[in-house]
Structure formats: structure tokens, C-alpha cells
Coordinates of N, CA and C in Angstrom, one line a residue:
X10 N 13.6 -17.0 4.2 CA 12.2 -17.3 4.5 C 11.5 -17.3 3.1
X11 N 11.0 -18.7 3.0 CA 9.9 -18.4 1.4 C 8.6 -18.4 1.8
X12 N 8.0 -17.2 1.8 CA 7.1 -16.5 1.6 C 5.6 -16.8 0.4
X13 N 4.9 -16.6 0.5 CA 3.9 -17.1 -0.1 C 2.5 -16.4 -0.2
X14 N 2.0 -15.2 -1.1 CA 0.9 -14.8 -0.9 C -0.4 -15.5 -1.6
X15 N -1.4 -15.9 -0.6 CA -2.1 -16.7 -0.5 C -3.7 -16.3 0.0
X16 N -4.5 -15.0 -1.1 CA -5.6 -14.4 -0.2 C -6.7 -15.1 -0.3
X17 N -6.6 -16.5 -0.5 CA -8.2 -17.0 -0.1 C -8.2 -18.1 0.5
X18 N -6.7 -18.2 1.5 CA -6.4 -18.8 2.5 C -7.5 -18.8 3.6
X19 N -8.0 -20.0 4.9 CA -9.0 -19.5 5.5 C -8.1 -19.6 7.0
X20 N -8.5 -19.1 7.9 CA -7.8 -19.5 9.3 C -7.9 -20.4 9.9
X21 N -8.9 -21.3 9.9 CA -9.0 -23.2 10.1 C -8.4 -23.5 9.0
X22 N -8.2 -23.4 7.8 CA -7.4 -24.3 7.1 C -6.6 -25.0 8.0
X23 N -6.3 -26.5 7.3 CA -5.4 -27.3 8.1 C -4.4 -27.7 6.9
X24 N -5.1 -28.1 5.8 CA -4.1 -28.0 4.1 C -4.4 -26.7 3.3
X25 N -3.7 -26.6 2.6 CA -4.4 -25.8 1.3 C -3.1 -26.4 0.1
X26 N -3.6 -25.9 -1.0 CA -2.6 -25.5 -2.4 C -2.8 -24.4 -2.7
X27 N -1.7 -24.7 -3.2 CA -0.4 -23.2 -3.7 C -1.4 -23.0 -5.4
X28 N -1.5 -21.9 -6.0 CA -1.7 -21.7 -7.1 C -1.1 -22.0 -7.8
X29 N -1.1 -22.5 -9.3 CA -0.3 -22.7 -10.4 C 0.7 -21.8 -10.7
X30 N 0.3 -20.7 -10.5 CA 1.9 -20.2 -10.3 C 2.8 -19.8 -9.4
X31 N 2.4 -19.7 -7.9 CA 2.6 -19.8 -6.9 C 3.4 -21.5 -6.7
X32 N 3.1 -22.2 -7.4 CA 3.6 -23.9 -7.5 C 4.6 -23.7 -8.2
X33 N 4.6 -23.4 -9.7 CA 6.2 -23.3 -11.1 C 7.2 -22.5 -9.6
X34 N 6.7 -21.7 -9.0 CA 7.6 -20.6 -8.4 C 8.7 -21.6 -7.0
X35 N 7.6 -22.1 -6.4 CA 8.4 -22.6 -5.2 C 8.8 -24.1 -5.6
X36 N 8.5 -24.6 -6.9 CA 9.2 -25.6 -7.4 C 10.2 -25.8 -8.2
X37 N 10.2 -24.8 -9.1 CA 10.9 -24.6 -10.2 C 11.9 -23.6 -10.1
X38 N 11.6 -22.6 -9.4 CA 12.3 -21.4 -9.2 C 13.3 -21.2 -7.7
X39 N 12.2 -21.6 -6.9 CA 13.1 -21.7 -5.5 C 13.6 -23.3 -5.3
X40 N 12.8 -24.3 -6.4 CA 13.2 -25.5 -6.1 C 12.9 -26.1 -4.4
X41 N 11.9 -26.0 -4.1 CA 11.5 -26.6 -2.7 C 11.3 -27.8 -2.7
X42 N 11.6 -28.8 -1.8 CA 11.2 -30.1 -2.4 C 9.8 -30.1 -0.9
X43 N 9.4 -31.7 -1.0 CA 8.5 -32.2 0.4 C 9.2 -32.3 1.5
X44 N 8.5 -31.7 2.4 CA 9.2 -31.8 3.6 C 9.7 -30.2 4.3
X45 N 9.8 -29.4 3.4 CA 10.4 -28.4 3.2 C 9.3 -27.2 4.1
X46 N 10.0 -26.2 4.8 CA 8.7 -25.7 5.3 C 9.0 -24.1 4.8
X47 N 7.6 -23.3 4.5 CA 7.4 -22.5 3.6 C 6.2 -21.7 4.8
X48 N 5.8 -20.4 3.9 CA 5.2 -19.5 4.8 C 4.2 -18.9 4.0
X49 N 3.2 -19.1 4.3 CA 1.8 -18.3 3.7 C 1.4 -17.0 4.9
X50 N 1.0 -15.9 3.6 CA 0.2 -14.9 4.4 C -1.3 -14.8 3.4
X51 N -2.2 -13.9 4.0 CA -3.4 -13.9 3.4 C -4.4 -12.3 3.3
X52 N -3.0 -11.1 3.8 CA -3.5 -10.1 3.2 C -4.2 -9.4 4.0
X53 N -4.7 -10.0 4.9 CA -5.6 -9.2 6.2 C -5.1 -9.9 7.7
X54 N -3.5 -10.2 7.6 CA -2.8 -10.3 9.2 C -2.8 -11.5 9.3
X55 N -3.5 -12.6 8.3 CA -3.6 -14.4 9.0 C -1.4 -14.2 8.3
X56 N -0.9 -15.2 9.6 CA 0.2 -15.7 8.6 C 0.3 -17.3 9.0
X57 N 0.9 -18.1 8.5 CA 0.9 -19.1 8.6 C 2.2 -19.8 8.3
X58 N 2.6 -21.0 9.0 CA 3.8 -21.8 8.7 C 3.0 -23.5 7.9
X59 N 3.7 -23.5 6.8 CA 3.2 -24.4 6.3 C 4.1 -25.7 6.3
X60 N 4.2 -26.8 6.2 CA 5.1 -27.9 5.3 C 4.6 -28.5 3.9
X61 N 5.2 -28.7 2.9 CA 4.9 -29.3 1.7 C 4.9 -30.4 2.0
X62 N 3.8 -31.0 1.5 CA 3.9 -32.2 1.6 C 3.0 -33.0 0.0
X63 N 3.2 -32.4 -1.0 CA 3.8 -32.9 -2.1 C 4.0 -31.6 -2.6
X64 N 5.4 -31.8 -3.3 CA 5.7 -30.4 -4.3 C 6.0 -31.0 -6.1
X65 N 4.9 -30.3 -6.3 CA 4.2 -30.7 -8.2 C 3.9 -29.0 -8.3
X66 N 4.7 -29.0 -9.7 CA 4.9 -27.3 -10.0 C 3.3 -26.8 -10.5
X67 N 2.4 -27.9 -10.5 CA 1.1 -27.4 -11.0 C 0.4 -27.0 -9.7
X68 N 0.5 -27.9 -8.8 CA -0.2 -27.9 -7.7 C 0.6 -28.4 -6.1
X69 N 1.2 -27.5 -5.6 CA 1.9 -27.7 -4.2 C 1.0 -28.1 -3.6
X70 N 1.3 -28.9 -2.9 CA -0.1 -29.0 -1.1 C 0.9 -29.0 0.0
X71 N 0.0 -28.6 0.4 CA 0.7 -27.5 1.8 C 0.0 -27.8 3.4
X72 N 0.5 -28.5 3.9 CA -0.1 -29.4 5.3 C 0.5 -27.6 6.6
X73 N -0.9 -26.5 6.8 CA -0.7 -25.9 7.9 C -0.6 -26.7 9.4
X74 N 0.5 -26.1 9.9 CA 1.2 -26.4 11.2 C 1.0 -25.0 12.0
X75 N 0.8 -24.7 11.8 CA 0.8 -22.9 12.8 C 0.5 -21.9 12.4
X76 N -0.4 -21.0 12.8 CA -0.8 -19.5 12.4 C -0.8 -18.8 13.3
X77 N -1.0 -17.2 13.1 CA -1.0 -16.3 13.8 C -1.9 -15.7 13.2
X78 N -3.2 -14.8 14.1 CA -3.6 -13.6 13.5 C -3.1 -12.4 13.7
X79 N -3.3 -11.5 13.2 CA -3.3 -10.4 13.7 C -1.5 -9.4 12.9
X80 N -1.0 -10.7 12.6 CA 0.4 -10.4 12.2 C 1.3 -9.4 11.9
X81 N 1.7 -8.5 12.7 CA 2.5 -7.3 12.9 C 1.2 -6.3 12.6
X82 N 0.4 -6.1 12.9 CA -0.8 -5.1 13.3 C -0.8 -3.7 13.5
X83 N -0.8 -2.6 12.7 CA 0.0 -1.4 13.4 C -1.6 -1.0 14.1
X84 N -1.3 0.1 15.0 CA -1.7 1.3 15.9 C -2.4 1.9 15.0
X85 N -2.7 2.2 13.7 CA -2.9 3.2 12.8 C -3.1 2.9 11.6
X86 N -4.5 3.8 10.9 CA -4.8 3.0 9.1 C -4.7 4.4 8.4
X87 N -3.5 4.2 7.3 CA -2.9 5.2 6.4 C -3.5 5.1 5.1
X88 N -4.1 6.1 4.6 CA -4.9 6.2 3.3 C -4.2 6.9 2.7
X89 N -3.2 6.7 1.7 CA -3.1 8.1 0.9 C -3.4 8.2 -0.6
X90 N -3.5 8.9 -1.2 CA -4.5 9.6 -2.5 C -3.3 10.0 -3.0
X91 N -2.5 9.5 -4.1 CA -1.9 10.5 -4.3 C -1.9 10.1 -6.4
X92 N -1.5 11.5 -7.0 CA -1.5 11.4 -8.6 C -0.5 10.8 -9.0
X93 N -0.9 9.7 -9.9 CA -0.2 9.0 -10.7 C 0.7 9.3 -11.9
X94 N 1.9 9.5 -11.5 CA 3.4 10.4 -12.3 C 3.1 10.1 -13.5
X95 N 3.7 11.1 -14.7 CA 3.7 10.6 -15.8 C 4.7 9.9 -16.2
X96 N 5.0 9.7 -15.7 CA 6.3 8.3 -15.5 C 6.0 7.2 -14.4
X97 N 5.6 6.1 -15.2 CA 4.5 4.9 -13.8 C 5.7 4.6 -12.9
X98 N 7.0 4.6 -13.6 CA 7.5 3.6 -13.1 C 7.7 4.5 -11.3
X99 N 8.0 5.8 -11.2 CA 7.6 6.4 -10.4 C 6.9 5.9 -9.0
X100 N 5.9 6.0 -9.4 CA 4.5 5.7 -9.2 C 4.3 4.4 -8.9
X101 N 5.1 3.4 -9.3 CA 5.9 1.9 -9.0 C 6.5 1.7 -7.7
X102 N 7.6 2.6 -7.8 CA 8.7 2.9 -6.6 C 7.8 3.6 -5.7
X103 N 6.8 4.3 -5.5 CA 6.5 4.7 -4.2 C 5.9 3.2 -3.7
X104 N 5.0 2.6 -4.4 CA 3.9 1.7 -4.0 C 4.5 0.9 -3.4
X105 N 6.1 0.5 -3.8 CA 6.6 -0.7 -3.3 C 7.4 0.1 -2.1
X106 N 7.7 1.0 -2.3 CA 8.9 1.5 -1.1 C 7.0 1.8 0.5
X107 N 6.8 2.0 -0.3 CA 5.2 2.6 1.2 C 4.8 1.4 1.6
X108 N 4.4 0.4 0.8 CA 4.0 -0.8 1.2 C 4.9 -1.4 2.2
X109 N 6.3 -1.5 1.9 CA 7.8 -1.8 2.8 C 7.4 -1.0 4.6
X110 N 7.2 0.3 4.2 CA 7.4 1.2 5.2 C 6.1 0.8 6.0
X111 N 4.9 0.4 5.4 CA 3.4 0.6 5.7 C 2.4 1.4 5.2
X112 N 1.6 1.1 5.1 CA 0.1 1.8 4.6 C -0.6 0.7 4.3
X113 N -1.8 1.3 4.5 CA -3.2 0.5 4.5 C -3.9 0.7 3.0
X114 N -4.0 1.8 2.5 CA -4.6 1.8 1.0 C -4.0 3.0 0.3
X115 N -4.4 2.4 -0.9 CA -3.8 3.8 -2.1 C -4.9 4.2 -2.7
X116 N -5.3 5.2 -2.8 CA -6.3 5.6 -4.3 C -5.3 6.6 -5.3
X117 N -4.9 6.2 -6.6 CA -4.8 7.0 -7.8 C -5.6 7.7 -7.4
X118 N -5.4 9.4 -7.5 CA -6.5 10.4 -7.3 C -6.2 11.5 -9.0
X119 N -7.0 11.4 -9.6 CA -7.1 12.4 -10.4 C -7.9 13.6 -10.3
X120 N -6.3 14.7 -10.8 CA -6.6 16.4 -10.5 C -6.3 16.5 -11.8
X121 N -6.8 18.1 -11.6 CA -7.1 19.2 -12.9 C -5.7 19.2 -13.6
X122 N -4.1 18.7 -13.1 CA -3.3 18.6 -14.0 C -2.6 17.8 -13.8
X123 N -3.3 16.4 -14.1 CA -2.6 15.4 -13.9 C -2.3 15.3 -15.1
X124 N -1.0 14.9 -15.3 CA -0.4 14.0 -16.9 C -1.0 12.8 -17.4
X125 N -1.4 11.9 -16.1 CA -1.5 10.7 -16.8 C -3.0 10.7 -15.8
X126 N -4.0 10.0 -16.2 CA -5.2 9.8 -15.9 C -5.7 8.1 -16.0
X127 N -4.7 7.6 -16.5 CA -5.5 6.3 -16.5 C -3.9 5.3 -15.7
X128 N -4.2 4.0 -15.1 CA -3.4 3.4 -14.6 C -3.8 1.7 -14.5
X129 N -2.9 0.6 -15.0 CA -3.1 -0.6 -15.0 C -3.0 -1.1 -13.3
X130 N -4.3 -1.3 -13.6 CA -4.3 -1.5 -11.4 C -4.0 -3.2 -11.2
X131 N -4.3 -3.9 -12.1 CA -3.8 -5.6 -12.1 C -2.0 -5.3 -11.8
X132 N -1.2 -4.6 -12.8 CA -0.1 -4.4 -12.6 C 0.6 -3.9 -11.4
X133 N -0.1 -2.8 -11.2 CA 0.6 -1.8 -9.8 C 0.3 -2.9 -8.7
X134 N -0.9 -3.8 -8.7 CA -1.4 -4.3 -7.5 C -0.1 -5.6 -7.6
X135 N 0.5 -6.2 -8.7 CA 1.9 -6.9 -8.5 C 2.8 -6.5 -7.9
X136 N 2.9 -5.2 -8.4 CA 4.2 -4.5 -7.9 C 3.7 -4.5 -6.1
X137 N 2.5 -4.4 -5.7 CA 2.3 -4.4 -4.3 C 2.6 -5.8 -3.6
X138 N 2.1 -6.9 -4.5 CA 2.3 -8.2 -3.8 C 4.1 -8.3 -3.8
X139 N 4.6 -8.4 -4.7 CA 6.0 -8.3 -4.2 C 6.6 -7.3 -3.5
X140 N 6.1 -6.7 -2.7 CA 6.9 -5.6 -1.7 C 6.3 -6.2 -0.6
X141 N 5.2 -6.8 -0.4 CA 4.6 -7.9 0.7 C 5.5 -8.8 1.1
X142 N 5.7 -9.4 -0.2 CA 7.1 -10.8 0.2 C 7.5 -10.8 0.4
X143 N 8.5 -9.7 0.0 CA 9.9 -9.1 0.0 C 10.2 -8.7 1.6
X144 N 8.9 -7.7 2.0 CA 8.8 -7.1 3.4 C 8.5 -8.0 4.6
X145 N 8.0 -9.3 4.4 CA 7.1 -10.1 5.4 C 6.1 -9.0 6.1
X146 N 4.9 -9.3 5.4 CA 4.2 -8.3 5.6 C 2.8 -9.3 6.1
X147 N 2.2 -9.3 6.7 CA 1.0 -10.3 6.6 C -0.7 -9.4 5.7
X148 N -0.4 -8.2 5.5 CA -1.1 -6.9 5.5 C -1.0 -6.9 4.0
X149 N -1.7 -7.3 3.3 CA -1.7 -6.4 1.9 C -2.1 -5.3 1.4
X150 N -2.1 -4.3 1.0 CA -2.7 -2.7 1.2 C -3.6 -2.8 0.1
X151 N -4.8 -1.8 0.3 CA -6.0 -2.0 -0.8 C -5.2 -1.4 -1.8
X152 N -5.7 -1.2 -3.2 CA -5.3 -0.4 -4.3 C -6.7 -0.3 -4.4
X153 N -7.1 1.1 -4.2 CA -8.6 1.4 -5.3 C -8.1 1.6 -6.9
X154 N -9.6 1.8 -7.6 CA -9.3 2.0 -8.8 C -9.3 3.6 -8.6
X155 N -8.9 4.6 -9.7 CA -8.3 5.8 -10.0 C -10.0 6.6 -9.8
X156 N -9.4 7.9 -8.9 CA -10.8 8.4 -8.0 C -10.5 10.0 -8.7
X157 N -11.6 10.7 -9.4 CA -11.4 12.0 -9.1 C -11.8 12.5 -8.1
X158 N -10.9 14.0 -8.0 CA -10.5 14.7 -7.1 C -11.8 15.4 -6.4
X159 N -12.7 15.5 -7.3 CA -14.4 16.0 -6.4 C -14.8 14.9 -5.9
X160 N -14.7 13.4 -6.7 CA -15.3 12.5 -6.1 C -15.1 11.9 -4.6
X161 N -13.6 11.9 -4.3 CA -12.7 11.7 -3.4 C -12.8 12.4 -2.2
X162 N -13.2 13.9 -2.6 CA -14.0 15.2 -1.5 C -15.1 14.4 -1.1
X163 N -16.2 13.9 -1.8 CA -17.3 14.0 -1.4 C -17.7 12.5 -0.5
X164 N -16.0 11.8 -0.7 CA -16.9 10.8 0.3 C -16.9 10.8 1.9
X165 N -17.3 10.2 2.9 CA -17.0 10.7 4.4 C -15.7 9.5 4.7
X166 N -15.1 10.4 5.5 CA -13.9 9.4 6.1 C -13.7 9.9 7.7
X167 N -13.8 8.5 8.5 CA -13.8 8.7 9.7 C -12.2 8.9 10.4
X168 N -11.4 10.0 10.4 CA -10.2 10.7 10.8 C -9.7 11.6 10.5
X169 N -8.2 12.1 10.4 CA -7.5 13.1 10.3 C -7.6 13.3 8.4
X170 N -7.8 14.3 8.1 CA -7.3 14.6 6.1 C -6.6 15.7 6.2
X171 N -6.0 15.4 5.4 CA -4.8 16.3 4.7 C -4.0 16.5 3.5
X172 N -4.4 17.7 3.6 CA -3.6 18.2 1.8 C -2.1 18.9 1.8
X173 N -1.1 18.0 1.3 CA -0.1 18.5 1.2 C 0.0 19.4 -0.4
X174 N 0.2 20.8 -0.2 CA 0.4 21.3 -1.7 C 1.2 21.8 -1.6
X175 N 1.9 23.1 -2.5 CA 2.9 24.1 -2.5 C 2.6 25.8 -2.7
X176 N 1.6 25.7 -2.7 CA 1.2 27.1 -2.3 C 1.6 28.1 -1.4
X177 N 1.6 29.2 -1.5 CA 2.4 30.2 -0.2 C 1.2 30.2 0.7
X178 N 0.5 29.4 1.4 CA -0.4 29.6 2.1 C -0.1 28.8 3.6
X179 N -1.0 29.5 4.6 CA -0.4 28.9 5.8 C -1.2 27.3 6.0
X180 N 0.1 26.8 6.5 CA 0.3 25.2 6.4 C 1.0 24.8 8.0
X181 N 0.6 24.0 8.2 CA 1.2 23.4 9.4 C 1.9 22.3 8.5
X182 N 3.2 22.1 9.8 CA 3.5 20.7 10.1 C 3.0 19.2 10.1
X183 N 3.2 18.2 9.1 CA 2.7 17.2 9.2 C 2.5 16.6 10.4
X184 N 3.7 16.6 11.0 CA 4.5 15.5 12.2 C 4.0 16.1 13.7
X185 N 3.3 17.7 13.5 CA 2.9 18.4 14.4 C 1.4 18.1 14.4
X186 N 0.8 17.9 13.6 CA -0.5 17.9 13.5 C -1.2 16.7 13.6
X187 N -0.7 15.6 13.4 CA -1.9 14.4 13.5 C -1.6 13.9 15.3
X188 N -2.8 13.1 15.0 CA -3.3 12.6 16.6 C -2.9 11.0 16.2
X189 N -2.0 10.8 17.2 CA -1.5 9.8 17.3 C -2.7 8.3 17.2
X190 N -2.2 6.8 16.8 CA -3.2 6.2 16.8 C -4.9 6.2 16.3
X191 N -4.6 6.7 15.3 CA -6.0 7.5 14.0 C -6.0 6.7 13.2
X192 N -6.9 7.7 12.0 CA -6.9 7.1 11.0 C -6.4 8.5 10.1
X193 N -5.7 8.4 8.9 CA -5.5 9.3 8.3 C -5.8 9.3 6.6
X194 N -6.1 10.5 6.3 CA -6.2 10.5 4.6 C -5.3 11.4 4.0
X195 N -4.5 11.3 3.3 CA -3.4 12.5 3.3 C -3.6 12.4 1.5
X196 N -3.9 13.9 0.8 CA -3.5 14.0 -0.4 C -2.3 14.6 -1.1
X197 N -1.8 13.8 -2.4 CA -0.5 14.5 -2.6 C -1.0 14.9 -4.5
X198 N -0.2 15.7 -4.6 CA -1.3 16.5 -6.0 C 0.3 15.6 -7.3
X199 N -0.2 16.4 -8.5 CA 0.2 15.9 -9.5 C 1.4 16.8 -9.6
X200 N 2.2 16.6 -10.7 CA 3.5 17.3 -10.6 C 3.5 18.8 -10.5
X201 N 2.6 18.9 -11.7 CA 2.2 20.4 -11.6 C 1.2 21.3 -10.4
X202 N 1.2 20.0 -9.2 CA 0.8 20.4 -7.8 C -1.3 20.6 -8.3
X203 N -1.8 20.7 -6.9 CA -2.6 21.0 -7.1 C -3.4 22.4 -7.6
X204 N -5.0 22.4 -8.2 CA -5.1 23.7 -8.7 C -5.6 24.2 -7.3
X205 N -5.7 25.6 -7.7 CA -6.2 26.5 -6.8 C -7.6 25.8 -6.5
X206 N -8.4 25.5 -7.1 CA -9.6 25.4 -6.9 C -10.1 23.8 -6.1
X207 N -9.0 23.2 -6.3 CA -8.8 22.0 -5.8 C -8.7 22.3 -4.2
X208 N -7.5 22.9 -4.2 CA -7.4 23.0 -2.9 C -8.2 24.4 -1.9
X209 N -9.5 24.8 -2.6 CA -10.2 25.1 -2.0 C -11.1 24.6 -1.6
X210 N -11.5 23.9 -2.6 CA -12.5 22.6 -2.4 C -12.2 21.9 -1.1
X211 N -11.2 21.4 -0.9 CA -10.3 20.4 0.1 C -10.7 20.9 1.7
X212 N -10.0 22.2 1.2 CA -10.3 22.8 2.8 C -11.9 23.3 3.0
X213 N -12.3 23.4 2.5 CA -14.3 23.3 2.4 C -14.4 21.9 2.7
X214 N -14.0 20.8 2.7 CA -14.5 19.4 2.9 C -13.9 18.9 4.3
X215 N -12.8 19.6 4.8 CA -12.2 19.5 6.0 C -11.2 19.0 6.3
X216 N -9.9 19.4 5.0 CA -8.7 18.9 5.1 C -7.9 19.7 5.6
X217 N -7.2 19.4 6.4 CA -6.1 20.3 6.9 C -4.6 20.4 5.8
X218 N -4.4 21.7 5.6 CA -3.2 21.9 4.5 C -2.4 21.4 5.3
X219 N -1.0 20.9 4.8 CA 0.2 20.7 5.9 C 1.2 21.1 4.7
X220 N 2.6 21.0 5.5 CA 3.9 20.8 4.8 C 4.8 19.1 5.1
X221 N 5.8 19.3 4.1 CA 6.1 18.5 4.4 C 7.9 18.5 4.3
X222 N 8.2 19.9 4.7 CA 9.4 20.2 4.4 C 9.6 21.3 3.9
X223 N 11.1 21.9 3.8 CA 11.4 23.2 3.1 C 11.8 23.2 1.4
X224 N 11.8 22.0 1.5 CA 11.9 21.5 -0.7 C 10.9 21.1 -0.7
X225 N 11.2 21.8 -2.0 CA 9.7 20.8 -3.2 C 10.0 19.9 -3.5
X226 N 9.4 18.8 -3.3 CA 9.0 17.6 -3.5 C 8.5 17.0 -4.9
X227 N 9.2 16.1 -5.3 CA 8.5 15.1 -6.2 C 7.3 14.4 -5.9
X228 N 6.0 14.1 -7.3 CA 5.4 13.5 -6.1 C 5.4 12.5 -5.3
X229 N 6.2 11.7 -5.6 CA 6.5 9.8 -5.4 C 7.4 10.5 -4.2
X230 N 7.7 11.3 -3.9 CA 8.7 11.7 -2.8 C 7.9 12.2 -1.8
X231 N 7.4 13.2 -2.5 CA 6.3 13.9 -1.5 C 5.4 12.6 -0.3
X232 N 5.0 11.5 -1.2 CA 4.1 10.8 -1.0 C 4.8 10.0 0.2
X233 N 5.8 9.4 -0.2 CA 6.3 8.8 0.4 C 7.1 9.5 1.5
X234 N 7.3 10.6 1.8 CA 8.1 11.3 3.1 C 6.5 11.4 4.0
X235 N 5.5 11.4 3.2 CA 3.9 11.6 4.4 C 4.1 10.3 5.0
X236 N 3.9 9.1 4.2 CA 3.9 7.9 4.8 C 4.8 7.5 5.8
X237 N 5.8 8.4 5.4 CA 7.3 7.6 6.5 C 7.3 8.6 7.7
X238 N 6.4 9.7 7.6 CA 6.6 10.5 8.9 C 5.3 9.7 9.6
X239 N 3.9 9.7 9.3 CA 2.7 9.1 10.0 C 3.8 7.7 10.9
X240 N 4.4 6.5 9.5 CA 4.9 5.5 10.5 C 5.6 6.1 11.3
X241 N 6.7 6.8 11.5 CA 7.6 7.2 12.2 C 7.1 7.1 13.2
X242 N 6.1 8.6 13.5 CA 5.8 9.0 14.5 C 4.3 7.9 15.8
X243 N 4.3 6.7 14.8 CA 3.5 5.9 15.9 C 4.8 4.2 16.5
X244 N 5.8 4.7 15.7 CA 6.6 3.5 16.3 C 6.5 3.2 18.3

């Protein structure tokens, strides 16, 4: 299936073109000729079946034959916040393995010991479009820009929140705790885990502590065992 991310596709479209590099790619690279039928998505559930009907590496045109809305649509919108490794590539491998699995947005959240505090969001947000492709995804996930950790408190979110940390403190069960078909915000702290004062803050704003297992967790692991239990548990 050649796949095609396409976000200013409209839902009446009846033609569109392919971007200049979206064109070198399915001409040059996958070698598609006319005639050839190809697939556009657009990020928020449109997908589409297209045919080429001229293929020019500058500019494909693309004659829509069929769409769908709504395109694999889950039950549930997954927010998670989690700190940006000091190692991106890390921090790479969750985005693309969560995107695969599902989630709806990421925010970079910066805490009191985070290593790395700044992050290329043009870049990370590639590494998201190709886990889209890759996954037949019709759903692109937001990437915010990089949020601190009071600021992140103080905004309102309508659902479940949750702070996964490593503290000896009492903590429920992830998998035991959310309400099926929600919305969730789940934070995952920096290597050196959250501070104390962080996660007092947290639970003052109305997050519920959880666990997420009997090991300590990496956080790209951490992060990604939240996300794959929330999917799990609404299949």
C-alpha cells in the first residue's frame, strides 16, 4: 500500500497534488507511474483512494475515487506529557513506537531535572509522519511545543490525569484506575524521575499517582508501557 500524508487535503476534493516532495518520492523512489492507484490520509480520520493520473516528480495529480471519514477512530483521546531523554534518539523510538500503538498528542514536558530542555519539534514531528505511513494510520497525533511542568498543572483538562513516578508512595494501578472510553493525561518524569515538589504540585491539581509495574522504568519505556496499557485496555 503507498500511502501518502496529505494534511490540507479537503473531503470534497475530487483531484488534488502531491507535494514536491511527496511527487520525487512516489515517482522517483517508489517509481509509480499513471494509472497507478495510491492512498492519501489527512491527519484528522479523512483517508482516501486515489489514482494518478499524471505522475511528474514535481507535481503528481491525483484524480480522488473514494474516501472514508472517520478512519479507524478509537473509543478514547490519549495525551501524554512525557520528558524529553537526554538521548533524543530515545525520545524518537517512543514517538514512533506510540504513534504505531496510538495516541492522540504529545507534549515535551519540562521538570526540575530534566537533562535536555529544548527539542527540534519540525524533526520529531517527521519521525511522527513516518510512523503514520508506516502504521496506516488516518490520525496524525498533535506534537505541542515543550511545556513546563507548572505550566502544564495549570491548564484545565477535561478527564482522567495521571502521574506515574517512583516514589515509595501509595500509587494505584494504571490498568485498575481509568474509566474506560475517556480522555486521559498521563505524566511520565525525566530520568532522574520527578521532584518531590513536582509531584506535590500534581496531586494539588488533581492527578492521580499510579504505577506502572514492579521495575523501574526507562522513560521512553515508562511512556510507552502507559500508552500500550490505556490501548489495551479499550480494544
Amino acid at each position: 500500500m503507498h500511502l501518502f500524508y496529505t494534511p490540507d487535503i479537503t473531503l470534497s476534493a475530487q483531484q488534488y497534488t502531491l507535494s514536491e516532495e511527496e511527487s520525487k518520492h512516489c515517482c522517483r523512489v517508489l517509481r509509480l507511474e499513471a494509472g497507478d492507484q495510491i492512498y492519501l490520509i489527512d491527519g484528522k480520520g479523512g483517508f482516501f483512494t486515489g489514482r494518478i493520473d499524471e505522475a511528474n516528480p514535481k507535481r503528481v495529480k491525483v484524480e480522488i475515487v473514494d474516501k472514508t471519514e472517520g478512519y479507524g477512530k478509537r473509543n478514547h483521546y490519549l495525551h501524554m506529557a512525557v520528558a524529553p531523554t537526554k538521548n533524543i534518539d530515545r525520545f524518537e523510538w517512543f514517538l514512533e513506537k506510540a504513534t504505531e500503538i496510538g495516541i492522540d498528542e504529545i507534549t515535551p514536558l519540562i521538570c526540575d531535572r530534566s537533562e535536555r530542555k529544548e527539542v527540534k519539534i519540525d524533526r520529531l514531528n517527521k519521525v511522527i509522519t513516518s510512523a503514520v505511513k508506516q502504521s496506516v494510520t488516518a490520525y496524525h497525533p498533535v506534537l505541542n511545543e515543550p511545556k513546563r511542568m507548572k505550566d502544564l498543572l495549570s491548564q484545565d483538562f477535561s478527564g482522567q490525569k495521571f502521574i506515574a513516578h517512583c516514589e515509595e508512595d501509595a500509587k494505584q494501578e494504571l490498568r485498575n484506575t481509568i474509566h474506560l472510553k475517556n480522555q486521559y493525561l498521563i505524566l511520565i518524569g525525566p530520568e532522574g524521575d520527578f521532584s518531590t515538589n513536582e509531584i506535590s504540585q500534581s496531586l494539588k491539581s488533581g492527578f492521580i499517582p499510579v504505577t506502572l509495574g514492579n521495575t523501574r522504568l526507562r522513560t521512553e519505556t515508562a511512556a510507552l508501557e502507559a500508552c500500550f496499557e490505556v490501548n489495551f485496555l479499550h480494544r
